[in-house]
mmCIF file of C-alpha atoms in Angstrom:
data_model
loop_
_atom_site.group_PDB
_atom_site.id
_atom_site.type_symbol
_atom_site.label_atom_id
_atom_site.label_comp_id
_atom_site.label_asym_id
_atom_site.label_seq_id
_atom_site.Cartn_x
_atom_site.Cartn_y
_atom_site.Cartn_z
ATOM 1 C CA UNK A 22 54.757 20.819 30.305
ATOM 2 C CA UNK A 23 51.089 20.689 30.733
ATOM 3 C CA UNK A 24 48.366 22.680 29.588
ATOM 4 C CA UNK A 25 47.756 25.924 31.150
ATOM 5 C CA UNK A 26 43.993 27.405 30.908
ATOM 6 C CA UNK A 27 43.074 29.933 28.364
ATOM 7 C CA UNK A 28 43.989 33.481 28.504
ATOM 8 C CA UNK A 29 42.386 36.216 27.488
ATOM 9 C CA UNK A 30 44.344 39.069 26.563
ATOM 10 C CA UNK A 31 42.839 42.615 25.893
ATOM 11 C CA UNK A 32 44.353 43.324 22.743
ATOM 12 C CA UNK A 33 44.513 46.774 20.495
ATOM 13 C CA UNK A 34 46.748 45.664 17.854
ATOM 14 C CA UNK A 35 50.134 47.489 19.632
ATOM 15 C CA UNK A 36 53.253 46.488 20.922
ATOM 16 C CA UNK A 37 52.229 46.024 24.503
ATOM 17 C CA UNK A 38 49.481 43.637 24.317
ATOM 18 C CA UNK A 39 51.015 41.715 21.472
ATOM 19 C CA UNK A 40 53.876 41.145 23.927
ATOM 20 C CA UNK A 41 51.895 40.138 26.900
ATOM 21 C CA UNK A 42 50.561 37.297 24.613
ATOM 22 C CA UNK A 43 53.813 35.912 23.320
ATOM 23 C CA UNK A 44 54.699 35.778 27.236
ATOM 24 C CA UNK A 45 51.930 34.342 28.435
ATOM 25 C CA UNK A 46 51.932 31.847 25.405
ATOM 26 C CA UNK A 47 55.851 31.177 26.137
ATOM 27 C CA UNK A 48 54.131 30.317 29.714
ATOM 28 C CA UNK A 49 52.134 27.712 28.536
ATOM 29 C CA UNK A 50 48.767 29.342 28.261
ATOM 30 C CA UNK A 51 46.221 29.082 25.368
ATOM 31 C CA UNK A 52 45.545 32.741 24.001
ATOM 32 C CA UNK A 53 42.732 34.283 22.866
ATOM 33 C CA UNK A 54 43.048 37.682 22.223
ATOM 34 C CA UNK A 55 40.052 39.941 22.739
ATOM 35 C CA UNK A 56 39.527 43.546 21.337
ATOM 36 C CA UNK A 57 36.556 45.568 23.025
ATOM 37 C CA UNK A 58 34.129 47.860 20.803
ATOM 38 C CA UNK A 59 31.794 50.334 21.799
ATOM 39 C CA UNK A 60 30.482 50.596 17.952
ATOM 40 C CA UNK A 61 31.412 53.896 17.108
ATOM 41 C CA UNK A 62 33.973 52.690 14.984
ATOM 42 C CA UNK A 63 34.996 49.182 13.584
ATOM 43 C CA UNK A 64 38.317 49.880 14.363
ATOM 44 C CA UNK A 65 38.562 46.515 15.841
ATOM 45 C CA UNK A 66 39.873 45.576 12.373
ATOM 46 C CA UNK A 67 43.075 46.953 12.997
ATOM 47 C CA UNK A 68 43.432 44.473 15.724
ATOM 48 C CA UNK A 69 42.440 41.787 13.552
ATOM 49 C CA UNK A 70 45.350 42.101 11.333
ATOM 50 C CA UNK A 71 47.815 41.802 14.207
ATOM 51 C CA UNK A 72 46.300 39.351 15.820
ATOM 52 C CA UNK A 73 47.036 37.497 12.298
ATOM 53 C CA UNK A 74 50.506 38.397 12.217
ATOM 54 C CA UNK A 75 51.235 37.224 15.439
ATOM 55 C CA UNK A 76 49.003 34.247 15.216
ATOM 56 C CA UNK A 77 46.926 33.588 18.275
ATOM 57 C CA UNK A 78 42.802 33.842 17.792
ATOM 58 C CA UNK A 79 40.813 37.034 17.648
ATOM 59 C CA UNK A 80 37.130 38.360 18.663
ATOM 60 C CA UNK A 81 35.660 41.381 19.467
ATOM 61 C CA UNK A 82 33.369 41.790 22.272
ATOM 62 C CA UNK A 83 30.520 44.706 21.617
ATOM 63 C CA UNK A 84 30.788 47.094 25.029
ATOM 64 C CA UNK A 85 27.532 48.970 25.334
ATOM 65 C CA UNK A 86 28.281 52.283 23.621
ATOM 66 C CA UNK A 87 26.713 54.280 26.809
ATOM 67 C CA UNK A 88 30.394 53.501 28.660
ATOM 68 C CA UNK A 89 32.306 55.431 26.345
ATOM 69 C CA UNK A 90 29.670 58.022 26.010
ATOM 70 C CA UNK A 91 30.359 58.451 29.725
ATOM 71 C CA UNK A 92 34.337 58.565 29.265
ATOM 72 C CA UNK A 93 33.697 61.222 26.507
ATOM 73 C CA UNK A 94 31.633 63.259 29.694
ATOM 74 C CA UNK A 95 34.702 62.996 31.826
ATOM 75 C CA UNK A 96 37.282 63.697 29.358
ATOM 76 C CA UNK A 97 35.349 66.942 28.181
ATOM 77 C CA UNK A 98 34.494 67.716 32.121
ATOM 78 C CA UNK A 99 38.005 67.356 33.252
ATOM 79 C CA UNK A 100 40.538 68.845 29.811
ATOM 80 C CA UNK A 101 42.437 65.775 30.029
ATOM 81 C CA UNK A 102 42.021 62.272 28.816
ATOM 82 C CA UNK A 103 43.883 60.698 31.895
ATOM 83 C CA UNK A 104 40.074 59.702 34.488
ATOM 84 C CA UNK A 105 37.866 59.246 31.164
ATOM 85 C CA UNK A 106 40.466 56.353 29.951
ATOM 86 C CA UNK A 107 40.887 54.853 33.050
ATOM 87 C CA UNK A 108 36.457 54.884 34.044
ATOM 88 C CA UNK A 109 36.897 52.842 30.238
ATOM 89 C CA UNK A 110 39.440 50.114 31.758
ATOM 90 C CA UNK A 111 37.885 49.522 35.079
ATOM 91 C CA UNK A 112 34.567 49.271 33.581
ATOM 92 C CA UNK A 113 36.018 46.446 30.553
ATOM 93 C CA UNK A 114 37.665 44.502 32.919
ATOM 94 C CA UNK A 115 34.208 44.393 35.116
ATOM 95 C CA UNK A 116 32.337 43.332 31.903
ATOM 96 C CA UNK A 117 35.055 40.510 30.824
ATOM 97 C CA UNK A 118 35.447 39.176 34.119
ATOM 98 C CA UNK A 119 31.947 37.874 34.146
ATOM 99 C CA UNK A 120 32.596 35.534 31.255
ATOM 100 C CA UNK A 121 36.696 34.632 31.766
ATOM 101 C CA UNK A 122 38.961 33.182 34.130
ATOM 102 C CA UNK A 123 42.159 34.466 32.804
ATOM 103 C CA UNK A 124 42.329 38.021 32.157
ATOM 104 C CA UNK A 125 45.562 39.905 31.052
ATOM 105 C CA UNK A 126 46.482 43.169 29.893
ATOM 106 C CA UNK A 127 49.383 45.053 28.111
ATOM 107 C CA UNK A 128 49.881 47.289 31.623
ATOM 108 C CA UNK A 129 53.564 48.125 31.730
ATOM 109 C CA UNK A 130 55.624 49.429 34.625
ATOM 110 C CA UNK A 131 55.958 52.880 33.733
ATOM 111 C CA UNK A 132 52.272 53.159 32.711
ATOM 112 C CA UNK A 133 49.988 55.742 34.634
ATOM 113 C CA UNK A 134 46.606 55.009 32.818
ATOM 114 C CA UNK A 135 45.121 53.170 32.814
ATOM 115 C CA UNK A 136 45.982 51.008 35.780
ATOM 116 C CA UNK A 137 44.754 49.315 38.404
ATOM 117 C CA UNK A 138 46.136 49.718 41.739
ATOM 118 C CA UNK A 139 47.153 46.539 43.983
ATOM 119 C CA UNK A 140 43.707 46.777 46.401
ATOM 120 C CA UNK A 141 41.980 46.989 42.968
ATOM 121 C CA UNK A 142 43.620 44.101 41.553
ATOM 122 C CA UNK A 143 42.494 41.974 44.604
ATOM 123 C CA UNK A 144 39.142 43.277 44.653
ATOM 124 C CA UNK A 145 38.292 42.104 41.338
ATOM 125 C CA UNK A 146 40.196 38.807 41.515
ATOM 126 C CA UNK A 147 38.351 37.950 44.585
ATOM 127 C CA UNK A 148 34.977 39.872 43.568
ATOM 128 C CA UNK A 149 34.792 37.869 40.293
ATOM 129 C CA UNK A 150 36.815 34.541 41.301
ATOM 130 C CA UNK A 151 38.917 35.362 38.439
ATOM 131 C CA UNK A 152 43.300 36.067 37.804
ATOM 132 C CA UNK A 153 44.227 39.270 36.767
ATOM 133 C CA UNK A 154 47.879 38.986 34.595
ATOM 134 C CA UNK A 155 49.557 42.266 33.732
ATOM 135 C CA UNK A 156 53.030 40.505 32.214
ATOM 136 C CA UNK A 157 54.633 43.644 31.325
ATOM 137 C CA UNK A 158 54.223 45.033 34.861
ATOM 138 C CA UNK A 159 57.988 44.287 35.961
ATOM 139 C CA UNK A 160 59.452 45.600 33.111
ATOM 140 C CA UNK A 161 60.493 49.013 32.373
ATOM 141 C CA UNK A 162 60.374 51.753 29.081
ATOM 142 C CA UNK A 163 64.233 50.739 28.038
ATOM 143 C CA UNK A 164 63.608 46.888 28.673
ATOM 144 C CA UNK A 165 60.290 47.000 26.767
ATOM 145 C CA UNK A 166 61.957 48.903 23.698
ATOM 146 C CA UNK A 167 64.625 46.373 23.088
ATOM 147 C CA UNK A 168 61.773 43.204 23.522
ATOM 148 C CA UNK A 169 59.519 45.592 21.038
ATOM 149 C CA UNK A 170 62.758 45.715 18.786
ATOM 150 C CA UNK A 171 63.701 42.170 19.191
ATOM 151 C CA UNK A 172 59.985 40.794 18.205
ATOM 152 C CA UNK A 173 58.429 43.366 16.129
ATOM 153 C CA UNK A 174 58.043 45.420 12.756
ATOM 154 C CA UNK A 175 56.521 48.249 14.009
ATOM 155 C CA UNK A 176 54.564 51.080 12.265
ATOM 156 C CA UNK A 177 54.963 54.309 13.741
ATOM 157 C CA UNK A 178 53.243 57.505 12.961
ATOM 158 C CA UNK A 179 51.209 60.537 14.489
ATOM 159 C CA UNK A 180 48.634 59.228 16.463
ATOM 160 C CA UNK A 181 45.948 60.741 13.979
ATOM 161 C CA UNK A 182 47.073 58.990 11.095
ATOM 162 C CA UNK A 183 47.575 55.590 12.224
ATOM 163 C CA UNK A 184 44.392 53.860 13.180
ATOM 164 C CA UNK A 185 44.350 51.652 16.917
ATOM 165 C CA UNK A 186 42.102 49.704 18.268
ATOM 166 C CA UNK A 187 42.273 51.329 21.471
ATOM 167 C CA UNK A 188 40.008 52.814 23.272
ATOM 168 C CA UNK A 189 41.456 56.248 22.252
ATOM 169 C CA UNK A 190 40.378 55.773 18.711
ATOM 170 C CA UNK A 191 36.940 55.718 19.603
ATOM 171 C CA UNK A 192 36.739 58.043 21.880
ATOM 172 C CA UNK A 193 38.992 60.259 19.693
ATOM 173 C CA UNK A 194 35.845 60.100 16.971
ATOM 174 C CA UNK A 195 33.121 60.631 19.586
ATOM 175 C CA UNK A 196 34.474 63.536 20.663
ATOM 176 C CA UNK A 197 34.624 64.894 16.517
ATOM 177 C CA UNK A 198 31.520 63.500 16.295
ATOM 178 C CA UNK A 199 29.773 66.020 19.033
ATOM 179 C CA UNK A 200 32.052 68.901 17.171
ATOM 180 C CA UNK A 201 35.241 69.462 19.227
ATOM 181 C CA UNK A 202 38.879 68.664 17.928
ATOM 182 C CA UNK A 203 40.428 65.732 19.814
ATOM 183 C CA UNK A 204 43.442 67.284 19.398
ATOM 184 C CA UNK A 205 42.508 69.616 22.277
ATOM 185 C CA UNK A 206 42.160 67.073 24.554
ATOM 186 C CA UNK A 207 44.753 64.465 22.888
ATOM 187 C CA UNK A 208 47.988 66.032 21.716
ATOM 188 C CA UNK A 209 49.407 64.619 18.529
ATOM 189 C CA UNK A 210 51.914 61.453 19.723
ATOM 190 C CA UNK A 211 53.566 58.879 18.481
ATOM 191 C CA UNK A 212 51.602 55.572 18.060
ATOM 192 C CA UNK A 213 52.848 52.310 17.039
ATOM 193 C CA UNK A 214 50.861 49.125 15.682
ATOM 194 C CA UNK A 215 52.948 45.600 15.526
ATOM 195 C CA UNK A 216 53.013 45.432 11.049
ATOM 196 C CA UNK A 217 55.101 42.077 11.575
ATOM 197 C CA UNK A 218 57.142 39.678 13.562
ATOM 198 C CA UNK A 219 60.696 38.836 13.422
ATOM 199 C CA UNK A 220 60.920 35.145 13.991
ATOM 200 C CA UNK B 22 64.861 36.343 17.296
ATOM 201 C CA UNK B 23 67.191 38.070 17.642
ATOM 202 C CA UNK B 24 69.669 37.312 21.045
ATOM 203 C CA UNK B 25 68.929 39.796 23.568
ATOM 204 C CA UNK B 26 71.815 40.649 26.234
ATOM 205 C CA UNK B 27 72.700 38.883 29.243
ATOM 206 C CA UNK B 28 70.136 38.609 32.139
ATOM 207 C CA UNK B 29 71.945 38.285 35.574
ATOM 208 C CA UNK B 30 69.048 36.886 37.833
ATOM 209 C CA UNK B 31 68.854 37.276 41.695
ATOM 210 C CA UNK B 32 68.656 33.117 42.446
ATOM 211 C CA UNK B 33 67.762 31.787 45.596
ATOM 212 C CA UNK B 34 66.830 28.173 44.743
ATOM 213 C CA UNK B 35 63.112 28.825 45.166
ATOM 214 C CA UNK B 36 60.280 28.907 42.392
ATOM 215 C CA UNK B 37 60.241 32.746 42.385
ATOM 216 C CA UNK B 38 63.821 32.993 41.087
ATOM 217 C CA UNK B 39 63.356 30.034 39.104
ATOM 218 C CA UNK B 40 60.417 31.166 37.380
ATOM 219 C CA UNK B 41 61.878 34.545 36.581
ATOM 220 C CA UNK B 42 64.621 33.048 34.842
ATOM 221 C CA UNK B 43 62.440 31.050 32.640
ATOM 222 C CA UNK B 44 60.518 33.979 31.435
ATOM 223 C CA UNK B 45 63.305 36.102 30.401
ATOM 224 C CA UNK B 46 65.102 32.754 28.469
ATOM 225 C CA UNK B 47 61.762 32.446 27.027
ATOM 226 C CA UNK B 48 62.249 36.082 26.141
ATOM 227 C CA UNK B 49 65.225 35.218 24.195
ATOM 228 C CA UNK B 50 68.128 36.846 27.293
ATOM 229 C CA UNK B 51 70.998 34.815 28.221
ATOM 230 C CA UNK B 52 70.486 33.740 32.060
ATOM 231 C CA UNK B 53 73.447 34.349 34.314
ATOM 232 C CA UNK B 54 72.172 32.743 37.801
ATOM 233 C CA UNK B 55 73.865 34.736 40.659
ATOM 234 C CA UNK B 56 73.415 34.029 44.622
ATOM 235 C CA UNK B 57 74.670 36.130 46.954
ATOM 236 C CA UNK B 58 76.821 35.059 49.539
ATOM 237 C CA UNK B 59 77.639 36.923 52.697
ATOM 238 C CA UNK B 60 80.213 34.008 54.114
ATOM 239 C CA UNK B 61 77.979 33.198 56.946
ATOM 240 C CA UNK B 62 76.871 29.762 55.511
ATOM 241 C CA UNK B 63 77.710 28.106 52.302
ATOM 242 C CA UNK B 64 73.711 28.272 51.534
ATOM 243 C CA UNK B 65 74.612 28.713 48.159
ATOM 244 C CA UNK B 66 74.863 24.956 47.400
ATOM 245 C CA UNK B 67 71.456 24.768 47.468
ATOM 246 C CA UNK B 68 71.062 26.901 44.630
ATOM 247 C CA UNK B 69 73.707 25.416 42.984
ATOM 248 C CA UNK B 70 72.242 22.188 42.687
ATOM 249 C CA UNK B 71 68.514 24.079 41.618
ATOM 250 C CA UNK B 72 71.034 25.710 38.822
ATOM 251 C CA UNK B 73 71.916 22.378 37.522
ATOM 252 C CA UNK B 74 67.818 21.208 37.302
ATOM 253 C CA UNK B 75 66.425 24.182 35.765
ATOM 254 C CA UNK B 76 69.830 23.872 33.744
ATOM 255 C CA UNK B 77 70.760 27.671 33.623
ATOM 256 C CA UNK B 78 74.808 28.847 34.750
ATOM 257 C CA UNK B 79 74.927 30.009 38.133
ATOM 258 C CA UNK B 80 77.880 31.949 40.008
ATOM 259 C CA UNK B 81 78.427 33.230 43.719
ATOM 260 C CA UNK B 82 78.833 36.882 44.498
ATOM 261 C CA UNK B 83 80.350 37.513 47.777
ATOM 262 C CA UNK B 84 78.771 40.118 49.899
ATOM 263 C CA UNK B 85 80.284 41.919 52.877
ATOM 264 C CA UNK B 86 79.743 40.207 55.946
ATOM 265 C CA UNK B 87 78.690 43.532 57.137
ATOM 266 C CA UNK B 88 75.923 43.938 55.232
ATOM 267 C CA UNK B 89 74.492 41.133 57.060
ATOM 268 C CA UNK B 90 75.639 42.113 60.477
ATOM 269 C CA UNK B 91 73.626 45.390 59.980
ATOM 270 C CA UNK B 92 70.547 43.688 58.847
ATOM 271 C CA UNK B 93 70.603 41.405 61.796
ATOM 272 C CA UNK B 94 71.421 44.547 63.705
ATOM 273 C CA UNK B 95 68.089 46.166 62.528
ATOM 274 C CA UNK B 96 65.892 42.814 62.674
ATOM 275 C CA UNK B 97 66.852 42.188 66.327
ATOM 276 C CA UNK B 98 66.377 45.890 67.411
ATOM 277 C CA UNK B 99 62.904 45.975 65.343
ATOM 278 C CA UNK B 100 61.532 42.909 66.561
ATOM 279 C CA UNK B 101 60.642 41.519 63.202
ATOM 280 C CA UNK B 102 62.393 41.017 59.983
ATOM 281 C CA UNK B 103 60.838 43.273 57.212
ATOM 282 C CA UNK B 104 63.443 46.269 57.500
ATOM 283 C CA UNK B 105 66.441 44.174 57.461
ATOM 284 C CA UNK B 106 65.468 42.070 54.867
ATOM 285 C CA UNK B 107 64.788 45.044 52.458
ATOM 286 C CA UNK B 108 67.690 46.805 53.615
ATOM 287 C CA UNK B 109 69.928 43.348 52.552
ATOM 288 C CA UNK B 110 67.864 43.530 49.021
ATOM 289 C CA UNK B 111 68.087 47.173 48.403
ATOM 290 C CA UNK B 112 72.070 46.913 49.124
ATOM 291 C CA UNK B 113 72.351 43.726 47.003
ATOM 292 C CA UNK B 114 70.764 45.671 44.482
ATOM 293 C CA UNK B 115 73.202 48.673 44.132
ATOM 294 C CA UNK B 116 76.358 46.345 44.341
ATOM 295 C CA UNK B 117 75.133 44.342 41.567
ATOM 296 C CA UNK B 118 74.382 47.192 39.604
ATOM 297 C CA UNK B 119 77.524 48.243 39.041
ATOM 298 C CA UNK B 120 78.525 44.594 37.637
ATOM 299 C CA UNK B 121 75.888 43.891 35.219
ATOM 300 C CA UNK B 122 73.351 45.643 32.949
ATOM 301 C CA UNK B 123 70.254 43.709 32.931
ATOM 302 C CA UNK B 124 69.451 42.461 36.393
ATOM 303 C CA UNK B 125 66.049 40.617 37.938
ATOM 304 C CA UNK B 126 65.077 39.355 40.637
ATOM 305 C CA UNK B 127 61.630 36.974 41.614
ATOM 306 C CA UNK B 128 59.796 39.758 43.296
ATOM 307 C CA UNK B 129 56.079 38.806 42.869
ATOM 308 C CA UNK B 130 52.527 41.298 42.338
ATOM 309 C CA UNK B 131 52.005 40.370 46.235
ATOM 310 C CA UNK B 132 55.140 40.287 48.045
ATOM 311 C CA UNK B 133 55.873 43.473 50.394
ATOM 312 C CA UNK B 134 59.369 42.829 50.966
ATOM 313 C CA UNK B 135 62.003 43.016 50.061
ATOM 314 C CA UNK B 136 60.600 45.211 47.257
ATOM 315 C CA UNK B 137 61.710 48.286 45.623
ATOM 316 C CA UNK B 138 59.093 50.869 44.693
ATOM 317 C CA UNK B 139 58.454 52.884 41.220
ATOM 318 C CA UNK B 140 60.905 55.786 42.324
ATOM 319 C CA UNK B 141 63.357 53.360 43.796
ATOM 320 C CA UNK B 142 63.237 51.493 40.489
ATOM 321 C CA UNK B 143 63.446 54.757 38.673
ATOM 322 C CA UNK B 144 66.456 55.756 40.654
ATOM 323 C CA UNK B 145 68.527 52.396 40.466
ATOM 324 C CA UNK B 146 68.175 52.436 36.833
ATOM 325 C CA UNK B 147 68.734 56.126 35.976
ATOM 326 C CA UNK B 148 72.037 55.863 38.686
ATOM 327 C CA UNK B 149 73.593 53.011 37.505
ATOM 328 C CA UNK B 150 72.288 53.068 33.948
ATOM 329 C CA UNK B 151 70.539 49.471 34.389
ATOM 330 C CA UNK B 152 67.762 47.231 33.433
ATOM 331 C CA UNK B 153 65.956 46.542 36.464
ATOM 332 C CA UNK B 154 63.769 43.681 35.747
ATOM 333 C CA UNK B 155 61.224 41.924 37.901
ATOM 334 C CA UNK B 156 59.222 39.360 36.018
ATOM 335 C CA UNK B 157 56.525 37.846 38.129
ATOM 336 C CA UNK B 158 55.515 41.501 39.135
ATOM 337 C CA UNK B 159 52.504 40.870 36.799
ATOM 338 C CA UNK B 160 51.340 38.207 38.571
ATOM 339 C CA UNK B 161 48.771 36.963 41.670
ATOM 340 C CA UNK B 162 49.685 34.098 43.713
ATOM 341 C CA UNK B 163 47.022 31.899 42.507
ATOM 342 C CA UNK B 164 48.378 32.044 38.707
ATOM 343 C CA UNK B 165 52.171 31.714 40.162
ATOM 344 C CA UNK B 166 50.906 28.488 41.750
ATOM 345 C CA UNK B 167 49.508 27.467 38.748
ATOM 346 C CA UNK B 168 52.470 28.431 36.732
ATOM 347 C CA UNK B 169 54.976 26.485 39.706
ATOM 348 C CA UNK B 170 53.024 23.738 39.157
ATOM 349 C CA UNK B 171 53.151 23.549 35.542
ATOM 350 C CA UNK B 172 56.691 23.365 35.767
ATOM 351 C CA UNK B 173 58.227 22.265 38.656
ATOM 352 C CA UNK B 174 58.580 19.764 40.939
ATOM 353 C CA UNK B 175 58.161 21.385 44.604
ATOM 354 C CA UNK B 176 59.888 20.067 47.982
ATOM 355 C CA UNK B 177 57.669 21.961 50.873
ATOM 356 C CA UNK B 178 58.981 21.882 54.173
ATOM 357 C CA UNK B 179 59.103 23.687 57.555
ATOM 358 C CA UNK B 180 61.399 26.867 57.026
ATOM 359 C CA UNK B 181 64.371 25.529 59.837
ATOM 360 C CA UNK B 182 64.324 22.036 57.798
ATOM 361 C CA UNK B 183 64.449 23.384 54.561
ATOM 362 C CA UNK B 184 68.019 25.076 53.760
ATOM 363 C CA UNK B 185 67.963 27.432 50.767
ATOM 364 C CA UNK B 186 69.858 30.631 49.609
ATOM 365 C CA UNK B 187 68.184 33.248 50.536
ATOM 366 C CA UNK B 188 68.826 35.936 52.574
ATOM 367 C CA UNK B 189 66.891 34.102 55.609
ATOM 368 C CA UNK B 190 69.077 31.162 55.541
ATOM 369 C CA UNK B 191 72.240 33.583 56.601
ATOM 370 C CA UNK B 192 70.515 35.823 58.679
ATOM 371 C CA UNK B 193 68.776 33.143 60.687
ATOM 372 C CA UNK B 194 71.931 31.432 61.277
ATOM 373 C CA UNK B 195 73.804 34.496 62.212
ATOM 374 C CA UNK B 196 70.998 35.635 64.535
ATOM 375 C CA UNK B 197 71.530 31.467 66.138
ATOM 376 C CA UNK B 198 75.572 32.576 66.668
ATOM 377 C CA UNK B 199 74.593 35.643 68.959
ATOM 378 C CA UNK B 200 72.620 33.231 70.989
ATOM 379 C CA UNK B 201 69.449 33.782 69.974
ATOM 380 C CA UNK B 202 66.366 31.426 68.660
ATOM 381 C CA UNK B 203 65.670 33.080 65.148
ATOM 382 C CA UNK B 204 62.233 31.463 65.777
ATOM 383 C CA UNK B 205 61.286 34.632 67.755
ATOM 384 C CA UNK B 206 62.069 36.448 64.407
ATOM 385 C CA UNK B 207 60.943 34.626 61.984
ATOM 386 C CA UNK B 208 57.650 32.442 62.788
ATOM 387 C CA UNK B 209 57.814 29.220 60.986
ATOM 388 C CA UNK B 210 56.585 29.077 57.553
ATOM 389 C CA UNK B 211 56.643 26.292 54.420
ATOM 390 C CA UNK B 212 59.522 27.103 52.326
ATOM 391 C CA UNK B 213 59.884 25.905 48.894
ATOM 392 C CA UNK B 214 62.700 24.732 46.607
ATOM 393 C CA UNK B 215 62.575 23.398 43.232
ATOM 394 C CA UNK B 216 63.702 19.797 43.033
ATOM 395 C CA UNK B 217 62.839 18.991 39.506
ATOM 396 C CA UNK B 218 61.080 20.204 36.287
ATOM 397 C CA UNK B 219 58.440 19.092 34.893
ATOM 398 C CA UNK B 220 59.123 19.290 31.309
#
């Protein structure tokens, strides 16, 4: 089999993206995983410790902190996290498109947000020359459980004790930083980070 | 790893189906190859012999003539074949479900049909209480072509030269018995089959 290019895969230390890496690096593809930061936290460093565990390479990339700033705005304006998350995702994969040719996500099936729709998908391929890869997209909730199960130690606690390197995390402290409980606007959940692998 | 269950995958002989069945073995399921048969042709040879290359087991399900009948029915009366094709699939779909748990098929990010939407999905799974699983969903047809590449060997020809077994193959042919050129249906187009693997 030969070589496939490099893929970049968006990468918050959870189940999802860790998976679409192992897929894509089943597939032939040389991973780099890649864990945005707006620096309001360095909770990129949760990232970095799964990205160890599963063993493919790790940076951050520095987002301008102004983006989440604006998410913050929308998720305040509207009561619900749901528009602010999804500004966050569009404007990431804008950003990382410039600089890669392979760009994947953890997007599953079931997912609402954040998500890009199929004219979306096409308009940034073609706008940026670059290929989009969502691997978890055909797969649904129960599928994805038994993979999780079949790869993965997981960790899983209440979403404000166990620290992500998602793009809730720091907008969760933004918001606590301008005085408002998060919780308001993110009810406690479940959250899971990949603490080991099973092979 | 753990040995996840049995993967029954929809198998026409093409790089699609192919492709999807290397994913989930890479994924640790056991592949069951299955082509459907509706007795009209014995098209399934062809993806018998791909079976053998990509080195996977492979088994015939007999369909209802019927089925067939209809979706010729529908494709003559429309005027072109998208309806009866996804009619064929969406049947295929429930009859198989009630066989097997974990079921895929090679449906890609840009295909239209046959495809089965979110609440479709949702409905076939919660019904029947399977695994609907469609691998390349995550995927543009510039990085399939890459992947198809990587790890096949490809024999392009014109659709009525190339037999495979698909749904096309049977419905042509049947559409050919009533006395009719399936050519008005179904414009030429490159077809594919996998002839050998790279690896």
């Amino acid at each position: 089999m030969i070589h496939m290019a490099k893929a970049h895969v968006l990468f918050s230390g959870g189940k999802d993206s860790s998976l679409s890496a192992i897929i894509l690096h089943n597939l032939g593809y040389d991973i780099q995983l890649v864990t945005v930061n707006f620096g309001v936290l360095d909770s990129y460093r949760h990232a970095e410790e799964t990205a160890k565990i599963i063993g493919y390479p790790h940076k951050v990339e520095s987002m301008d902190r102004e983006l989440i700033e604006k998410s913050v705005d929308m998720i305040l304006k509207d009561g619900y996290p749901g528009n602010g998350i999804q500004f966050v995702h569009k404007q990431v994969l804008e950003i990382i498109s410039e600089k890669y040719d392979v760009i994947a996500d953890g997007t599953r099936r079931d997912d609402r947000v954040p998500r890009l729709d199929h004219s979306e998908i096409q308009s940034l391929e073609m706008r940026k020359n670059i290929q989009y890869v969502t691997p978890l997209m055909g797969f649904g909730h129960k599928t994805l459980r038994n993979l999780v199960n079949n790869y993965f130690i997981i960790s899983e606690k209440e979403s404000e004790e166990l620290l992500k390197s998602d793009y809730e995390t720091e907008i969760r402290e933004l918001i606590r930083q301008r005085g408002i409980d998060p919780l308001e606007y993110f009810p406690k959940h479940i959250q899971s980070r990949v603490i080991g692998l099973k092979r």
